[in-house]
Amino acid sequence: MLLRQWLTLASAFWKPRLGLLDECTTALRVLPNDLDVNLHLTNSRYLLAMDVGRWDFTVRTGMWRVMHQRRWFPLLGSATLRFRKGLDPWERFELGTRLVAWDEKWCWFEQRFCVGETLHALGRVKVLFRGRAGNVPTAELAAACGVSHLETTRLPEAIRLWQAAEDAERRAKGDPRAEGP
């Protein structure tokens, strides 16, 4: 997977540029070392593929250059995956990555594993960016990427419920970072 990550990253520099709100499509294939005992893509490889897709997105949108210049780096806060159909050995699939929501601190990406029009899995990740001075506000990230005005979005219902579940878990543990009631 590391070799694929580097190849995807290198090839991203030659692919068409994308806007920050565009979907990035990364073509991948299930290789023998990606399989589990059931002979389909193992669960952990989905998360690795999602990393590859986000790096492709980062390079093609120009975020990579900004991150490199300012020494910012992404930190994954949480991830969720929903599996619908397995991916078989040697099967080609496309991973669609897009920024679907953001607030002052976090960016939420949706990543779709598809073969043709068939959805095989759906992943979502929550990411923040950090630099030398701490967390980078999303407005600053957007401005650095050439988006002059990026208003905080209303979170899609699925992401809002996911966040509510995370907050409920923190409250149950007595974590003072829990938001809400």
Coordinates of N, CA, C and O in Angstrom, one line a residue:
M1 N 0.8 -1.2 0.0 CA 0.0 0.0 0.0 C 0.9 1.3 0.0 O 0.5 2.2 -0.6
L2 N 2.0 1.2 0.6 CA 2.9 2.4 0.7 C 3.4 2.7 -0.8 O 3.4 3.9 -1.1
L3 N 3.7 1.7 -1.6 CA 4.1 2.0 -2.9 C 3.0 2.6 -3.7 O 3.1 3.6 -4.4
R4 N 1.7 2.1 -3.5 CA 0.6 2.7 -4.2 C 0.4 4.1 -3.7 O 0.0 5.0 -4.5
Q5 N 0.6 4.4 -2.4 CA 0.4 5.7 -1.9 C 1.4 6.7 -2.6 O 1.0 7.8 -3.0
W6 N 2.7 6.3 -2.7 CA 3.6 7.1 -3.4 C 3.3 7.3 -4.9 O 3.5 8.4 -5.4
L7 N 2.9 6.2 -5.5 CA 2.6 6.3 -7.0 C 1.4 7.3 -7.2 O 1.4 8.1 -8.1
T8 N 0.4 7.1 -6.3 CA -0.8 8.0 -6.5 C -0.4 9.4 -6.2 O -0.9 10.3 -6.9
L9 N 0.4 9.6 -5.2 CA 0.8 11.0 -4.8 C 1.6 11.6 -6.0 O 1.3 12.7 -6.4
A10 N 2.5 10.8 -6.5 CA 3.3 11.4 -7.7 C 2.5 11.6 -8.9 O 2.6 12.7 -9.5
S11 N 1.5 10.7 -9.2 CA 0.7 10.9 -10.4 C -0.3 12.1 -10.2 O -0.7 12.7 -11.2
A12 N -0.6 12.4 -9.0 CA -1.6 13.5 -8.7 C -1.1 14.8 -9.2 O -1.9 15.7 -9.6
F13 N 0.2 15.0 -9.3 CA 0.8 16.3 -9.8 C 0.5 16.5 -11.3 O 0.6 17.6 -11.8
W14 N 0.2 15.4 -12.0 CA 0.0 15.4 -13.4 C -1.5 15.4 -13.8 O -1.8 15.6 -14.9
K15 N -2.3 15.2 -12.8 CA -3.8 15.1 -13.1 C -4.4 16.5 -13.1 O -3.7 17.4 -12.6
P16 N -5.6 16.6 -13.7 CA -6.2 18.0 -13.7 C -6.4 18.5 -12.2 O -6.7 17.7 -11.3
R17 N -6.2 19.8 -12.1 CA -6.5 20.5 -10.8 C -7.9 20.4 -10.5 O -8.8 20.4 -11.3
L18 N -8.2 20.5 -9.2 CA -9.5 20.5 -8.7 C -9.7 21.6 -7.7 O -8.8 22.1 -7.1
G19 N -11.0 22.1 -7.6 CA -11.3 23.1 -6.6 C -11.5 22.4 -5.2 O -11.7 21.2 -5.2
L20 N -11.5 23.2 -4.2 CA -11.6 22.7 -2.8 C -12.9 21.9 -2.6 O -13.0 21.0 -1.8
L21 N -13.9 22.3 -3.3 CA -15.2 21.6 -3.2 C -15.6 20.6 -4.2 O -16.7 20.1 -4.3
D22 N -14.6 20.3 -5.1 CA -14.8 19.3 -6.1 C -14.6 17.9 -5.6 O -13.8 17.7 -4.6
E23 N -15.1 16.9 -6.3 CA -14.8 15.5 -5.9 C -13.6 15.0 -6.6 O -13.4 15.3 -7.8
C24 N -12.8 14.3 -5.9 CA -11.5 13.8 -6.5 C -11.8 12.3 -6.6 O -12.1 11.6 -5.6
T25 N -11.5 11.7 -7.8 CA -11.7 10.3 -8.0 C -10.3 9.6 -8.2 O -9.5 10.1 -9.0
T26 N -10.1 8.6 -7.4 CA -8.8 7.9 -7.4 C -9.1 6.5 -7.8 O -9.9 5.8 -7.2
A27 N -8.5 6.0 -8.9 CA -8.6 4.6 -9.4 C -7.7 3.7 -8.6 O -6.5 4.0 -8.6
L28 N -8.2 2.6 -8.1 CA -7.4 1.6 -7.3 C -7.8 0.2 -7.7 O -8.8 0.0 -8.4
R29 N -7.0 -0.7 -7.3 CA -7.3 -2.2 -7.6 C -7.0 -3.0 -6.3 O -6.1 -2.7 -5.6
V30 N -7.8 -4.0 -6.1 CA -7.6 -4.9 -5.0 C -6.5 -5.9 -5.4 O -6.6 -6.7 -6.3
L31 N -5.4 -5.8 -4.6 CA -4.3 -6.7 -4.9 C -4.2 -7.9 -3.9 O -4.9 -7.8 -2.8
P32 N -3.5 -9.0 -4.2 CA -3.5 -10.1 -3.3 C -3.1 -9.8 -1.8 O -3.7 -10.4 -0.9
N33 N -2.2 -8.8 -1.6 CA -1.8 -8.5 -0.2 C -2.8 -7.6 0.5 O -2.7 -7.3 1.6
D34 N -3.9 -7.3 -0.2 CA -5.0 -6.5 0.4 C -6.1 -7.4 1.0 O -7.1 -6.9 1.5
L35 N -6.0 -8.7 0.8 CA -7.1 -9.7 1.1 C -7.1 -10.2 2.5 O -6.0 -10.3 3.1
D36 N -8.2 -10.5 3.0 CA -8.3 -11.2 4.3 C -8.7 -12.7 4.1 O -8.7 -13.1 2.9
V37 N -9.0 -13.4 5.1 CA -9.2 -14.9 5.0 C -10.5 -15.1 4.2 O -10.7 -16.2 3.7
N38 N -11.4 -14.2 4.0 CA -12.6 -14.3 3.2 C -12.3 -14.0 1.8 O -13.3 -14.0 1.0
L39 N -11.1 -13.7 1.4 CA -10.7 -13.4 0.1 C -11.4 -12.1 -0.5 O -11.8 -12.2 -1.7
H40 N -11.6 -11.1 0.3 CA -12.0 -9.8 -0.2 C -11.2 -8.7 0.5 O -10.4 -9.0 1.4
L41 N -11.3 -7.5 0.1 CA -10.5 -6.4 0.6 C -10.7 -6.4 2.2 O -11.9 -6.3 2.6
T42 N -9.6 -6.5 2.9 CA -9.7 -6.5 4.4 C -10.1 -5.1 4.9 O -9.8 -4.1 4.3
N43 N -10.8 -5.1 6.0 CA -11.3 -3.9 6.6 C -10.2 -2.8 6.8 O -10.5 -1.6 6.5
S44 N -9.0 -3.2 7.2 CA -8.0 -2.2 7.5 C -7.5 -1.5 6.2 O -7.1 -0.3 6.2
R45 N -7.6 -2.2 5.1 CA -7.2 -1.6 3.8 C -8.1 -0.5 3.3 O -7.7 0.4 2.6
Y46 N -9.4 -0.5 3.7 CA -10.3 0.6 3.4 C -9.8 1.9 4.0 O -9.8 2.9 3.3
L47 N -9.3 1.8 5.2 CA -8.8 3.1 5.8 C -7.5 3.5 5.1 O -7.3 4.7 4.9
L48 N -6.7 2.6 4.7 CA -5.5 2.9 4.0 C -5.8 3.5 2.6 O -5.2 4.5 2.2
A49 N -6.8 2.9 2.0 CA -7.2 3.5 0.7 C -7.7 4.9 0.8 O -7.5 5.8 0.0
M50 N -8.5 5.1 1.9 CA -9.0 6.4 2.2 C -7.9 7.4 2.4 O -8.0 8.6 1.9
D51 N -6.8 7.0 3.1 CA -5.6 7.9 3.2 C -5.1 8.3 1.8 O -4.8 9.5 1.5
V52 N -5.0 7.3 0.9 CA -4.5 7.5 -0.4 C -5.4 8.5 -1.1 O -4.9 9.4 -1.8
G53 N -6.7 8.3 -1.0 CA -7.7 9.2 -1.7 C -7.6 10.6 -1.2 O -7.7 11.6 -2.0
R54 N -7.4 10.8 0.1 CA -7.3 12.1 0.7 C -6.0 12.8 0.2 O -5.9 14.0 0.0
W55 N -4.9 12.0 0.1 CA -3.6 12.6 -0.4 C -3.8 13.0 -1.8 O -3.3 14.1 -2.3
D56 N -4.5 12.2 -2.6 CA -4.7 12.6 -4.0 C -5.5 13.9 -4.1 O -5.2 14.8 -4.8
F57 N -6.6 14.0 -3.2 CA -7.4 15.2 -3.1 C -6.5 16.4 -2.7 O -6.6 17.5 -3.3
T58 N -5.6 16.2 -1.7 CA -4.8 17.3 -1.2 C -3.9 17.8 -2.3 O -3.7 19.0 -2.4
V59 N -3.3 17.0 -3.1 CA -2.4 17.4 -4.1 C -3.1 18.1 -5.2 O -2.8 19.2 -5.7
R60 N -4.2 17.5 -5.7 CA -5.0 18.0 -6.8 C -5.7 19.3 -6.5 O -5.9 20.1 -7.5
T61 N -6.0 19.6 -5.3 CA -6.7 20.9 -4.9 C -5.7 22.0 -4.6 O -6.0 23.1 -4.4
G62 N -4.4 21.6 -4.5 CA -3.4 22.6 -4.2 C -3.1 22.7 -2.7 O -2.3 23.5 -2.2
M63 N -3.9 22.0 -1.9 CA -3.7 22.1 -0.4 C -2.3 21.6 0.0 O -1.7 22.1 0.9
W64 N -1.8 20.6 -0.8 CA -0.5 20.1 -0.4 C 0.6 21.1 -0.4 O 1.4 21.2 0.5
R65 N 0.6 22.0 -1.4 CA 1.6 23.0 -1.5 C 1.5 24.0 -0.4 O 2.5 24.4 0.3
V66 N 0.3 24.4 0.0 CA 0.0 25.3 1.1 C 0.5 24.7 2.4 O 1.2 25.3 3.2
M67 N 0.1 23.4 2.6 CA 0.5 22.7 3.8 C 2.0 22.6 3.9 O 2.6 22.8 5.0
H68 N 2.7 22.3 2.8 CA 4.1 22.2 2.8 C 4.8 23.5 3.1 O 5.7 23.6 4.0
Q69 N 4.3 24.6 2.5 CA 4.9 25.9 2.7 C 4.8 26.4 4.1 O 5.6 27.0 4.7
R70 N 3.6 26.1 4.7 CA 3.3 26.6 6.0 C 3.6 25.6 7.2 O 3.3 25.9 8.3
R71 N 4.0 24.4 6.7 CA 4.3 23.3 7.7 C 3.1 22.9 8.5 O 3.1 22.7 9.7
W72 N 1.9 22.9 7.8 CA 0.7 22.4 8.4 C 0.6 20.9 8.1 O 1.1 20.4 7.0
F73 N -0.1 20.1 8.9 CA -0.3 18.7 8.7 C -1.7 18.3 9.1 O -2.2 18.9 10.1
P74 N -2.3 17.4 8.4 CA -3.6 16.9 8.8 C -3.6 15.9 10.0 O -2.7 15.1 10.1
L75 N -4.6 16.0 10.8 CA -4.7 15.1 11.9 C -6.2 14.5 11.8 O -7.1 15.3 11.8
L76 N -6.2 13.2 11.8 CA -7.5 12.5 11.7 C -8.1 12.5 13.1 O -7.5 12.0 14.0
G77 N -9.3 13.0 13.3 CA -10.0 13.0 14.6 C -10.8 11.7 14.8 O -10.8 11.2 15.9
S78 N -11.5 11.3 13.8 CA -12.3 10.1 13.8 C -12.7 9.7 12.4 O -12.6 10.5 11.5
A79 N -13.1 8.4 12.3 CA -13.5 7.9 11.0 C -14.6 6.9 11.2 O -14.7 6.3 12.3
T80 N -15.4 6.8 10.2 CA -16.5 5.8 10.3 C -16.6 5.2 8.9 O -16.4 5.8 7.9
L81 N -16.9 3.9 8.9 CA -17.1 3.2 7.6 C -18.4 2.3 7.6 O -18.7 1.7 8.7
R82 N -19.0 2.3 6.5 CA -20.2 1.5 6.3 C -20.0 0.6 5.1 O -19.8 1.1 4.0
F83 N -20.0 -0.7 5.3 CA -19.7 -1.7 4.3 C -21.1 -2.1 3.7 O -22.0 -2.4 4.4
R84 N -21.1 -2.2 2.3 CA -22.3 -2.7 1.7 C -22.1 -3.9 0.8 O -22.9 -4.8 0.8
K85 N -20.9 -4.0 0.2 CA -20.6 -5.1 -0.7 C -19.1 -5.2 -0.7 O -18.4 -4.2 -0.8
G86 N -18.6 -6.5 -0.7 CA -17.1 -6.7 -0.7 C -16.5 -6.3 -2.0 O -17.1 -6.3 -3.0
L87 N -15.2 -6.1 -1.9 CA -14.4 -5.9 -3.1 C -13.5 -7.1 -3.3 O -12.7 -7.5 -2.4
D88 N -13.5 -7.7 -4.4 CA -12.9 -9.0 -4.7 C -11.4 -8.8 -5.2 O -11.1 -7.8 -5.7
P89 N -10.7 -9.9 -5.2 CA -9.3 -9.9 -5.7 C -9.3 -9.3 -7.2 O -10.1 -9.7 -8.0
W90 N -8.3 -8.5 -7.4 CA -8.0 -7.9 -8.7 C -9.1 -6.9 -9.2 O -9.0 -6.3 -10.3
E91 N -10.1 -6.7 -8.4 CA -11.2 -5.8 -8.8 C -10.8 -4.4 -8.8 O -10.1 -3.9 -7.9
R92 N -11.1 -3.7 -9.9 CA -10.8 -2.2 -10.0 C -12.0 -1.5 -9.3 O -13.1 -1.9 -9.4
F93 N -11.7 -0.4 -8.6 CA -12.7 0.4 -8.0 C -12.3 1.8 -8.0 O -11.1 2.1 -8.2
E94 N -13.2 2.7 -7.9 CA -12.9 4.1 -7.8 C -13.3 4.6 -6.4 O -14.3 4.2 -5.8
L95 N -12.4 5.4 -5.9 CA -12.6 6.0 -4.6 C -12.9 7.5 -4.8 O -12.0 8.3 -5.2
G96 N -14.1 7.9 -4.5 CA -14.4 9.4 -4.6 C -14.3 10.0 -3.3 O -14.8 9.6 -2.3
T97 N -13.5 11.1 -3.3 CA -13.2 11.9 -2.1 C -13.7 13.3 -2.2 O -13.4 14.0 -3.2
R98 N -14.5 13.8 -1.3 CA -14.9 15.2 -1.3 C -15.1 15.7 0.1 O -15.4 15.0 1.0
L99 N -14.9 17.0 0.2 CA -15.1 17.8 1.4 C -16.6 18.1 1.4 O -17.1 18.7 0.5
V100 N -17.3 17.6 2.5 CA -18.7 17.8 2.5 C -19.2 18.8 3.6 O -20.3 19.3 3.5
A101 N -18.3 19.0 4.6 CA -18.7 20.0 5.6 C -17.5 20.5 6.4 O -16.4 19.8 6.3
W102 N -17.7 21.5 7.1 CA -16.6 22.1 7.9 C -17.2 23.0 9.0 O -18.3 23.5 8.8
D103 N -16.5 23.2 10.0 CA -16.8 24.3 11.0 C -15.5 25.1 11.2 O -14.6 25.0 10.4
E104 N -15.4 25.8 12.3 CA -14.2 26.6 12.6 C -13.0 25.7 12.7 O -11.9 26.2 12.5
K105 N -13.1 24.5 13.2 CA -12.0 23.7 13.5 C -11.8 22.4 12.6 O -10.7 22.1 12.2
W106 N -12.9 21.8 12.3 CA -12.9 20.5 11.6 C -13.3 20.5 10.2 O -14.2 21.3 9.8
C107 N -12.8 19.6 9.4 CA -13.3 19.4 8.0 C -13.7 17.9 7.9 O -13.1 17.0 8.5
W108 N -14.9 17.7 7.3 CA -15.4 16.4 7.2 C -15.4 16.0 5.7 O -15.9 16.7 4.8
F109 N -14.8 14.8 5.5 CA -14.7 14.3 4.1 C -15.5 13.0 4.0 O -15.6 12.2 4.9
E110 N -16.2 12.9 2.8 CA -16.9 11.7 2.5 C -16.1 10.9 1.4 O -15.6 11.6 0.5
Q111 N -16.0 9.6 1.6 CA -15.2 8.8 0.6 C -16.1 7.6 0.2 O -16.5 6.8 1.1
R112 N -16.3 7.5 -1.1 CA -17.2 6.4 -1.6 C -16.4 5.4 -2.4 O -15.7 5.8 -3.4
F113 N -16.5 4.2 -2.1 CA -15.8 3.1 -2.8 C -16.9 2.5 -3.8 O -17.9 2.0 -3.4
C114 N -16.6 2.7 -5.1 CA -17.6 2.3 -6.1 C -17.0 1.5 -7.2 O -15.8 1.7 -7.6
V115 N -17.7 0.5 -7.7 CA -17.4 -0.2 -8.9 C -18.5 0.1 -9.9 O -19.7 -0.2 -9.6
G116 N -18.2 0.9 -10.9 CA -19.2 1.5 -11.7 C -20.2 2.3 -10.9 O -19.7 3.2 -10.2
E117 N -21.4 2.1 -11.0 CA -22.4 2.9 -10.2 C -22.7 2.2 -8.9 O -23.5 2.8 -8.1
T118 N -22.2 1.1 -8.6 CA -22.5 0.4 -7.4 C -21.6 0.8 -6.2 O -20.4 0.7 -6.3
L119 N -22.2 1.3 -5.1 CA -21.5 1.7 -3.9 C -21.2 0.4 -3.1 O -22.1 -0.4 -2.7
H120 N -19.9 0.2 -2.8 CA -19.4 -0.9 -2.0 C -19.2 -0.5 -0.6 O -19.4 -1.4 0.3
A121 N -18.8 0.7 -0.3 CA -18.5 1.1 1.0 C -18.6 2.7 1.1 O -18.3 3.3 0.0
L122 N -18.9 3.2 2.2 CA -19.0 4.6 2.4 C -18.2 5.0 3.7 O -18.5 4.4 4.7
G123 N -17.2 5.8 3.6 CA -16.4 6.3 4.7 C -16.5 7.7 4.9 O -16.7 8.5 3.9
R124 N -16.4 8.1 6.2 CA -16.4 9.6 6.5 C -15.3 9.8 7.5 O -15.1 8.9 8.4
V125 N -14.5 10.9 7.4 CA -13.5 11.2 8.3 C -13.6 12.6 8.7 O -14.1 13.5 8.0
K126 N -13.2 12.9 9.9 CA -13.1 14.2 10.5 C -11.7 14.6 10.7 O -10.9 13.9 11.3
V127 N -11.2 15.7 10.1 CA -9.8 16.1 10.0 C -9.7 17.5 10.5 O -10.5 18.4 10.1
L128 N -8.6 17.8 11.2 CA -8.2 19.2 11.5 C -6.8 19.3 11.0 O -6.1 18.3 10.7
F129 N -6.4 20.5 10.8 CA -5.0 20.8 10.4 C -4.3 21.6 11.5 O -4.9 22.4 12.1
R130 N -3.0 21.2 11.7 CA -2.3 21.8 12.7 C -0.9 22.3 12.2 O -0.4 21.7 11.3
G131 N -0.5 23.4 12.7 CA 0.8 24.0 12.4 C 1.6 24.3 13.6 O 1.2 23.8 14.7
R132 N 2.6 25.1 13.5 CA 3.5 25.4 14.6 C 2.8 26.1 15.8 O 3.1 25.9 16.9
A133 N 1.8 26.9 15.4 CA 1.1 27.7 16.4 C -0.2 27.0 16.9 O -0.9 27.6 17.7
G134 N -0.4 25.8 16.5 CA -1.6 25.0 17.0 C -2.5 24.7 15.8 O -2.1 24.7 14.6
N135 N -3.8 24.5 16.1 CA -4.8 24.2 15.1 C -5.0 25.4 14.2 O -5.0 26.5 14.6
V136 N -5.1 25.0 12.9 CA -5.4 26.0 11.8 C -6.9 26.2 11.6 O -7.5 25.2 11.3
P137 N -7.4 27.3 11.8 CA -8.9 27.5 11.6 C -9.2 27.2 10.1 O -8.4 27.5 9.2
T138 N -10.3 26.6 9.8 CA -10.7 26.3 8.5 C -10.8 27.5 7.6 O -10.4 27.4 6.4
A139 N -11.1 28.6 8.1 CA -11.2 29.8 7.3 C -9.8 30.2 6.8 O -9.6 30.6 5.6
E140 N -8.8 30.0 7.6 CA -7.4 30.3 7.2 C -6.9 29.3 6.2 O -6.3 29.7 5.2
L141 N -7.3 28.1 6.4 CA -6.9 27.0 5.4 C -7.5 27.3 4.1 O -6.9 27.2 3.1
A142 N -8.8 27.6 4.1 CA -9.5 27.9 2.8 C -8.9 29.1 2.1 O -8.7 29.1 0.9
A143 N -8.6 30.2 2.8 CA -8.0 31.4 2.2 C -6.7 31.1 1.6 O -6.3 31.5 0.5
A144 N -5.9 30.3 2.3 CA -4.6 29.9 1.8 C -4.7 29.0 0.6 O -3.8 29.0 -0.3
C145 N -5.8 28.3 0.4 CA -6.0 27.5 -0.8 C -6.8 28.3 -1.9 O -7.2 27.7 -2.9
G146 N -6.9 29.6 -1.7 CA -7.5 30.4 -2.7 C -9.0 30.5 -2.7 O -9.7 31.0 -3.6
V147 N -9.7 30.0 -1.6 CA -11.1 30.2 -1.5 C -11.3 31.4 -0.6 O -11.0 31.3 0.6
S148 N -11.8 32.5 -1.1 CA -11.9 33.7 -0.4 C -12.8 33.7 0.8 O -12.6 34.4 1.8
H149 N -13.9 33.0 0.6 CA -14.9 33.0 1.7 C -15.5 31.6 1.9 O -16.1 31.1 1.0
L150 N -15.2 31.0 3.0 CA -15.7 29.7 3.3 C -16.5 29.8 4.6 O -16.0 29.8 5.7
E151 N -17.8 29.9 4.5 CA -18.7 30.0 5.6 C -18.8 28.6 6.3 O -18.8 27.6 5.6
T152 N -19.0 28.6 7.6 CA -19.3 27.4 8.3 C -20.5 26.8 7.7 O -21.5 27.5 7.6
T153 N -20.5 25.5 7.4 CA -21.7 24.9 6.8 C -22.6 24.3 7.9 O -22.2 24.0 9.0
R154 N -23.8 24.1 7.5 CA -24.7 23.3 8.4 C -24.3 21.8 8.1 O -24.2 21.4 7.0
L155 N -24.0 21.1 9.2 CA -23.6 19.7 9.0 C -24.7 18.9 8.5 O -25.9 19.0 8.9
P156 N -24.4 18.0 7.5 CA -25.4 17.0 7.0 C -25.9 16.2 8.2 O -25.1 16.0 9.2
E157 N -27.1 15.7 8.1 CA -27.7 15.0 9.2 C -26.9 13.8 9.7 O -26.7 13.6 10.9
A158 N -26.3 13.0 8.8 CA -25.5 11.9 9.2 C -24.3 12.3 10.0 O -23.9 11.6 11.0
I159 N -23.6 13.4 9.6 CA -22.5 13.9 10.3 C -22.9 14.5 11.7 O -22.2 14.3 12.7
R160 N -24.0 15.2 11.7 CA -24.5 15.8 12.9 C -24.8 14.6 14.0 O -24.4 14.7 15.1
L161 N -25.4 13.6 13.5 CA -25.7 12.4 14.4 C -24.4 11.7 14.9 O -24.3 11.3 16.0
W162 N -23.5 11.6 14.0 CA -22.2 11.0 14.3 C -21.5 11.8 15.4 O -21.0 11.3 16.4
Q163 N -21.5 13.2 15.2 CA -20.9 14.0 16.2 C -21.7 13.9 17.6 O -21.1 14.0 18.6
A164 N -23.0 13.8 17.5 CA -23.8 13.7 18.7 C -23.4 12.4 19.5 O -23.3 12.4 20.7
A165 N -23.2 11.3 18.7 CA -22.8 10.1 19.3 C -21.4 10.2 20.0 O -21.2 9.7 21.1
E166 N -20.5 10.9 19.3 CA -19.2 11.1 19.9 C -19.3 11.9 21.2 O -18.6 11.6 22.2
D167 N -20.1 12.9 21.2 CA -20.3 13.8 22.4 C -20.9 13.0 23.5 O -20.5 13.1 24.7
A168 N -21.9 12.1 23.2 CA -22.5 11.3 24.2 C -21.5 10.4 24.8 O -21.5 10.2 26.0
E169 N -20.6 9.8 24.0 CA -19.6 8.9 24.5 C -18.6 9.7 25.5 O -18.3 9.2 26.6
R170 N -18.3 10.9 25.1 CA -17.4 11.7 25.9 C -18.1 12.1 27.3 O -17.5 12.0 28.3
R171 N -19.4 12.4 27.2 CA -20.1 12.8 28.4 C -20.2 11.5 29.3 O -20.1 11.7 30.6
A172 N -20.4 10.4 28.8 CA -20.5 9.2 29.6 C -19.2 8.9 30.3 O -19.2 8.3 31.4
K173 N -18.1 9.3 29.7 CA -16.8 9.1 30.3 C -16.4 10.2 31.2 O -15.3 10.2 31.8
G174 N -17.2 11.3 31.3 CA -16.9 12.4 32.1 C -15.9 13.3 31.5 O -15.3 14.2 32.1
D175 N -15.7 13.3 30.1 CA -14.7 14.1 29.4 C -15.3 15.5 29.3 O -16.3 15.8 28.8
P176 N -14.5 16.5 29.8 CA -15.0 17.9 29.8 C -15.1 18.5 28.4 O -15.7 19.5 28.2
R177 N -14.5 17.8 27.4 CA -14.5 18.3 26.0 C -15.9 18.0 25.3 O -16.1 18.4 24.2
A178 N -16.8 17.3 26.0 CA -18.1 17.0 25.4 C -18.8 18.2 25.1 O -18.9 19.2 26.0
E179 N -19.5 18.3 24.0 CA -20.3 19.4 23.6 C -21.7 19.1 23.9 O -22.1 18.0 24.0
G180 N -22.6 20.1 23.9 CA -24.0 19.9 24.0 C -24.4 19.7 25.5 O -23.6 19.9 26.4
P181 N -25.6 19.3 25.7 CA -26.2 19.2 27.1 C -25.5 18.2 27.9 O -25.0 17.2 27.6

